[in-house]
mmCIF file of N, CA and C in Angstrom:
data_model
loop_
_atom_site.group_PDB
_atom_site.id
_atom_site.type_symbol
_atom_site.label_atom_id
_atom_site.label_comp_id
_atom_site.label_asym_id
_atom_site.label_seq_id
_atom_site.Cartn_x
_atom_site.Cartn_y
_atom_site.Cartn_z
ATOM 1 N N MET A 23 1.618 11.786 32.416
ATOM 2 C CA MET A 23 1.676 10.561 31.352
ATOM 3 C C MET A 23 1.715 9.187 31.125
ATOM 4 N N SER A 24 1.918 8.985 30.517
ATOM 5 C CA SER A 24 1.402 7.220 30.303
ATOM 6 C C SER A 24 2.582 6.444 30.215
ATOM 7 N N THR A 25 3.104 6.081 30.703
ATOM 8 C CA THR A 25 3.986 4.307 30.203
ATOM 9 C C THR A 25 3.544 3.540 29.619
ATOM 10 N N ARG A 26 2.644 3.333 29.184
ATOM 11 C CA ARG A 26 1.916 2.832 28.835
ATOM 12 C C ARG A 26 1.844 1.866 26.973
ATOM 13 N N LYS A 27 2.924 1.059 26.773
ATOM 14 C CA LYS A 27 3.479 0.724 25.346
ATOM 15 C C LYS A 27 1.888 0.303 24.080
ATOM 16 N N PRO A 28 2.452 0.716 23.455
ATOM 17 C CA PRO A 28 1.160 0.090 21.446
ATOM 18 C C PRO A 28 1.178 -1.136 21.836
ATOM 19 N N LEU A 29 -0.542 -1.569 21.253
ATOM 20 C CA LEU A 29 -1.028 -2.868 21.289
ATOM 21 C C LEU A 29 0.003 -3.681 20.236
ATOM 22 N N GLY A 30 0.464 -3.491 19.138
ATOM 23 C CA GLY A 30 1.290 -3.823 18.465
ATOM 24 C C GLY A 30 3.496 -3.709 19.081
ATOM 25 N N TYR A 31 3.248 -3.476 19.761
ATOM 26 C CA TYR A 31 4.528 -3.812 20.600
ATOM 27 C C TYR A 31 4.508 -5.091 21.801
ATOM 28 N N ARG A 32 2.982 -4.608 21.848
ATOM 29 C CA ARG A 32 3.060 -5.378 23.520
ATOM 30 C C ARG A 32 2.286 -7.413 22.215
ATOM 31 N N LEU A 33 2.538 -6.740 21.145
ATOM 32 C CA LEU A 33 1.931 -7.618 20.314
ATOM 33 C C LEU A 33 2.703 -8.862 20.170
ATOM 34 N N LEU A 34 4.222 -7.795 19.944
ATOM 35 C CA LEU A 34 5.360 -8.559 19.068
ATOM 36 C C LEU A 34 6.146 -9.339 20.812
ATOM 37 N N LEU A 35 6.228 -8.429 22.076
ATOM 38 C CA LEU A 35 6.918 -8.997 22.842
ATOM 39 C C LEU A 35 5.650 -10.016 23.509
ATOM 40 N N GLY A 36 4.466 -10.328 23.526
ATOM 41 C CA GLY A 36 4.093 -11.471 23.348
ATOM 42 C C GLY A 36 4.401 -12.817 22.863
ATOM 43 N N LEU A 37 4.121 -12.337 21.326
ATOM 44 C CA LEU A 37 4.574 -13.178 20.365
ATOM 45 C C LEU A 37 6.473 -14.320 20.811
ATOM 46 N N THR A 38 7.445 -12.685 20.597
ATOM 47 C CA THR A 38 8.624 -13.562 21.043
ATOM 48 C C THR A 38 9.130 -14.294 22.527
ATOM 49 N N ILE A 39 8.366 -14.349 23.551
ATOM 50 C CA ILE A 39 8.334 -14.468 25.014
ATOM 51 C C ILE A 39 7.087 -16.215 24.879
ATOM 52 N N LEU A 40 6.260 -16.094 22.876
ATOM 53 C CA LEU A 40 5.721 -17.463 22.779
ATOM 54 C C LEU A 40 6.443 -18.474 21.962
ATOM 55 N N SER A 41 7.328 -17.751 21.774
ATOM 56 C CA SER A 41 8.373 -18.169 20.489
ATOM 57 C C SER A 41 9.705 -19.440 21.304
ATOM 58 N N VAL A 42 10.309 -18.427 22.492
ATOM 59 C CA VAL A 42 11.310 -18.450 23.645
ATOM 60 C C VAL A 42 10.362 -19.698 24.827
ATOM 61 N N LEU A 43 9.298 -19.638 24.676
ATOM 62 C CA LEU A 43 8.753 -21.234 25.334
ATOM 63 C C LEU A 43 8.540 -21.399 24.874
ATOM 64 N N ALA A 44 8.107 -21.677 23.930
ATOM 65 C CA ALA A 44 8.073 -22.872 22.671
ATOM 66 C C ALA A 44 9.946 -24.004 22.645
ATOM 67 N N ALA A 45 9.965 -22.745 22.031
ATOM 68 C CA ALA A 45 11.681 -23.355 21.590
ATOM 69 C C ALA A 45 11.995 -24.614 22.750
ATOM 70 N N ILE A 46 11.672 -24.254 24.368
ATOM 71 C CA ILE A 46 12.602 -24.080 25.277
ATOM 72 C C ILE A 46 11.543 -25.896 24.956
ATOM 73 N N SER A 47 10.352 -26.023 25.332
ATOM 74 C CA SER A 47 9.020 -26.854 25.360
ATOM 75 C C SER A 47 9.625 -27.834 24.338
ATOM 76 N N THR A 48 10.132 -27.700 22.895
ATOM 77 C CA THR A 48 10.703 -28.672 22.116
ATOM 78 C C THR A 48 11.552 -30.163 23.073
ATOM 79 N N LEU A 49 12.738 -29.200 23.863
ATOM 80 C CA LEU A 49 13.403 -30.083 23.907
ATOM 81 C C LEU A 49 13.068 -31.094 25.773
ATOM 82 N N LEU A 50 12.066 -30.252 25.865
ATOM 83 C CA LEU A 50 11.694 -31.157 27.500
ATOM 84 C C LEU A 50 11.513 -33.200 27.642
ATOM 85 N N PRO A 51 11.771 -33.202 28.004
ATOM 86 C CA PRO A 51 12.440 -35.178 27.753
ATOM 87 C C PRO A 51 10.850 -35.865 27.986
ATOM 88 N N LEU A 52 10.066 -35.835 26.714
ATOM 89 C CA LEU A 52 8.621 -35.911 27.019
ATOM 90 C C LEU A 52 8.122 -37.725 26.047
ATOM 91 N N PRO A 53 7.395 -38.246 25.630
ATOM 92 C CA PRO A 53 7.464 -39.658 24.981
ATOM 93 C C PRO A 53 7.330 -38.247 23.922
ATOM 94 N N ALA A 54 7.875 -39.272 22.525
ATOM 95 C CA ALA A 54 8.093 -39.076 21.305
ATOM 96 C C ALA A 54 7.597 -40.516 20.729
ATOM 97 N N SER A 55 7.400 -39.736 19.163
ATOM 98 C CA SER A 55 7.508 -41.587 18.322
ATOM 99 C C SER A 55 9.307 -41.792 18.321
ATOM 100 N N ARG A 56 10.267 -40.881 18.837
ATOM 101 C CA ARG A 56 11.300 -41.798 18.395
ATOM 102 C C ARG A 56 12.333 -40.556 19.008
ATOM 103 N N PRO A 57 13.556 -41.288 18.405
ATOM 104 C CA PRO A 57 14.517 -40.134 19.717
ATOM 105 C C PRO A 57 14.772 -38.831 18.992
ATOM 106 N N ASN A 58 15.525 -37.859 19.490
ATOM 107 C CA ASN A 58 15.369 -36.661 18.474
ATOM 108 C C ASN A 58 16.830 -36.690 18.564
ATOM 109 N N ALA A 59 17.544 -35.722 17.172
ATOM 110 C CA ALA A 59 19.437 -35.534 16.550
ATOM 111 C C ALA A 59 19.927 -35.815 17.666
ATOM 112 N N LEU A 60 20.048 -35.584 19.314
ATOM 113 C CA LEU A 60 20.411 -35.526 20.359
ATOM 114 C C LEU A 60 20.723 -36.362 21.318
ATOM 115 N N GLY A 61 19.643 -37.365 20.450
ATOM 116 C CA GLY A 61 19.794 -39.346 21.264
ATOM 117 C C GLY A 61 19.036 -39.050 22.330
ATOM 118 N N TYR A 62 17.939 -38.635 23.197
ATOM 119 C CA TYR A 62 17.250 -38.959 23.894
ATOM 120 C C TYR A 62 15.776 -38.436 23.704
ATOM 121 N N VAL A 63 14.761 -39.324 24.141
ATOM 122 C CA VAL A 63 12.773 -38.572 23.410
ATOM 123 C C VAL A 63 12.642 -37.217 24.380
ATOM 124 N N SER A 64 12.567 -36.649 23.716
ATOM 125 C CA SER A 64 11.925 -35.405 23.802
ATOM 126 C C SER A 64 10.424 -35.219 23.663
ATOM 127 N N HIS A 65 10.102 -34.343 23.310
ATOM 128 C CA HIS A 65 8.900 -33.630 23.120
ATOM 129 C C HIS A 65 8.355 -33.562 21.817
ATOM 130 N N CYS A 66 9.758 -33.199 21.126
ATOM 131 C CA CYS A 66 10.020 -32.622 19.262
ATOM 132 C C CYS A 66 10.577 -33.670 19.550
ATOM 133 N N THR A 67 10.311 -34.369 18.113
ATOM 134 C CA THR A 67 12.025 -36.081 17.576
ATOM 135 C C THR A 67 12.186 -34.776 16.174
ATOM 136 N N TRP A 68 11.778 -32.791 16.722
ATOM 137 C CA TRP A 68 13.038 -32.388 15.475
ATOM 138 C C TRP A 68 14.313 -31.581 16.211
ATOM 139 N N ALA A 69 13.931 -32.049 17.330
ATOM 140 C CA ALA A 69 14.550 -30.585 18.277
ATOM 141 C C ALA A 69 16.659 -31.616 18.277
ATOM 142 N N PRO A 70 17.068 -30.920 17.886
ATOM 143 C CA PRO A 70 17.372 -29.141 18.199
ATOM 144 C C PRO A 70 17.456 -28.391 16.952
ATOM 145 N N TRP A 71 16.504 -28.580 15.847
ATOM 146 C CA TRP A 71 16.515 -28.011 14.617
ATOM 147 C C TRP A 71 15.290 -27.124 14.667
ATOM 148 N N SER A 72 14.758 -27.180 15.472
ATOM 149 C CA SER A 72 13.357 -27.093 16.226
ATOM 150 C C SER A 72 13.571 -25.717 16.428
ATOM 151 N N THR A 73 14.388 -26.555 17.739
ATOM 152 C CA THR A 73 14.319 -25.486 19.023
ATOM 153 C C THR A 73 15.081 -23.786 18.133
ATOM 154 N N LEU A 74 16.300 -24.292 17.304
ATOM 155 C CA LEU A 74 17.127 -23.275 16.559
ATOM 156 C C LEU A 74 16.317 -22.549 16.489
ATOM 157 N N VAL A 75 15.444 -22.244 15.113
ATOM 158 C CA VAL A 75 14.096 -22.067 14.081
ATOM 159 C C VAL A 75 12.919 -21.282 15.381
ATOM 160 N N LEU A 76 12.974 -21.640 16.362
ATOM 161 C CA LEU A 76 12.181 -21.412 17.529
ATOM 162 C C LEU A 76 12.558 -19.924 18.177
ATOM 163 N N LEU A 77 14.463 -20.118 18.291
ATOM 164 C CA LEU A 77 14.578 -18.494 18.893
ATOM 165 C C LEU A 77 15.522 -18.311 17.390
ATOM 166 N N VAL A 78 15.478 -18.135 16.533
ATOM 167 C CA VAL A 78 16.057 -17.345 15.472
ATOM 168 C C VAL A 78 14.576 -16.661 15.079
ATOM 169 N N ALA A 79 13.203 -17.288 15.341
ATOM 170 C CA ALA A 79 12.683 -16.041 15.046
ATOM 171 C C ALA A 79 11.883 -15.620 15.956
ATOM 172 N N ALA A 80 11.899 -15.462 17.254
ATOM 173 C CA ALA A 80 12.009 -15.261 18.647
ATOM 174 C C ALA A 80 13.224 -14.284 18.231
ATOM 175 N N GLY A 81 13.701 -13.982 18.134
ATOM 176 C CA GLY A 81 14.852 -12.715 17.615
ATOM 177 C C GLY A 81 14.867 -12.014 16.538
ATOM 178 N N ALA A 82 14.038 -12.739 15.795
ATOM 179 C CA ALA A 82 14.284 -11.326 14.640
ATOM 180 C C ALA A 82 12.787 -11.095 15.183
ATOM 181 N N ILE A 83 11.118 -11.466 15.903
ATOM 182 C CA ILE A 83 10.600 -10.480 15.770
ATOM 183 C C ILE A 83 11.535 -9.641 17.040
ATOM 184 N N CYS A 84 11.802 -10.374 18.397
ATOM 185 C CA CYS A 84 12.318 -8.673 19.131
ATOM 186 C C CYS A 84 12.788 -7.718 18.099
ATOM 187 N N LYS A 85 13.817 -8.037 16.896
ATOM 188 C CA LYS A 85 14.984 -6.944 16.731
ATOM 189 C C LYS A 85 13.687 -6.370 15.366
ATOM 190 N N LEU A 86 12.240 -6.951 14.952
ATOM 191 C CA LEU A 86 11.390 -6.555 14.433
ATOM 192 C C LEU A 86 10.077 -5.076 15.634
ATOM 193 N N ARG A 87 9.726 -5.498 16.204
ATOM 194 C CA ARG A 87 10.144 -4.420 18.190
ATOM 195 C C ARG A 87 10.521 -3.866 18.241
ATOM 196 N N VAL A 88 11.697 -3.587 18.122
ATOM 197 C CA VAL A 88 12.562 -2.830 18.851
ATOM 198 C C VAL A 88 13.069 -1.884 17.434
ATOM 199 N N ARG A 89 12.952 -1.750 16.816
ATOM 200 C CA ARG A 89 12.901 -0.547 15.003
ATOM 201 C C ARG A 89 11.445 -0.402 14.798
ATOM 202 N N LEU A 90 10.613 -0.909 14.590
ATOM 203 C CA LEU A 90 9.518 -0.723 14.648
ATOM 204 C C LEU A 90 9.100 0.409 15.871
ATOM 205 N N PHE A 91 9.146 -0.128 16.873
ATOM 206 C CA PHE A 91 8.018 1.517 18.220
ATOM 207 C C PHE A 91 10.069 2.088 18.894
ATOM 208 N N LYS A 92 10.705 1.297 18.359
ATOM 209 C CA LYS A 92 12.243 2.648 18.697
ATOM 210 C C LYS A 92 12.195 4.114 18.926
ATOM 211 N N GLU A 93 12.318 4.797 20.256
ATOM 212 C CA GLU A 93 11.498 6.241 20.109
ATOM 213 C C GLU A 93 12.769 6.579 19.425
ATOM 214 N N ARG A 94 12.228 7.986 19.353
ATOM 215 C CA ARG A 94 13.304 8.758 18.305
ATOM 216 C C ARG A 94 13.376 10.072 18.688
ATOM 217 N N ALA A 95 14.733 10.534 18.472
ATOM 218 C CA ALA A 95 14.908 12.162 19.250
ATOM 219 C C ALA A 95 14.380 13.549 18.451
ATOM 220 N N PRO A 96 13.866 13.821 19.075
ATOM 221 C CA PRO A 96 13.159 15.323 18.232
ATOM 222 C C PRO A 96 14.439 15.667 17.059
ATOM 223 N N GLY A 97 13.552 15.898 15.845
ATOM 224 C CA GLY A 97 14.778 16.600 14.614
ATOM 225 C C GLY A 97 15.614 15.105 13.922
ATOM 226 N N ASP A 98 15.123 13.909 13.853
ATOM 227 C CA ASP A 98 15.438 12.459 13.251
ATOM 228 C C ASP A 98 14.466 12.493 12.281
#
């Protein structure tokens, strides 16, 4: 019996991980044109709002992945 997940599952998992990594990168203290809403110069001038949007997107993708690929008990 193979434990390998379907391609769609792996793609959605990859999108979730990518979204979380992008959210983290928005808060990194790197040069930008002006300070963000938190008061320091970070990779993204729209932080923390862009961070929240990316984390919500990651959560939504994760929830979709679980819903689409949930193992069903016999008789359901």
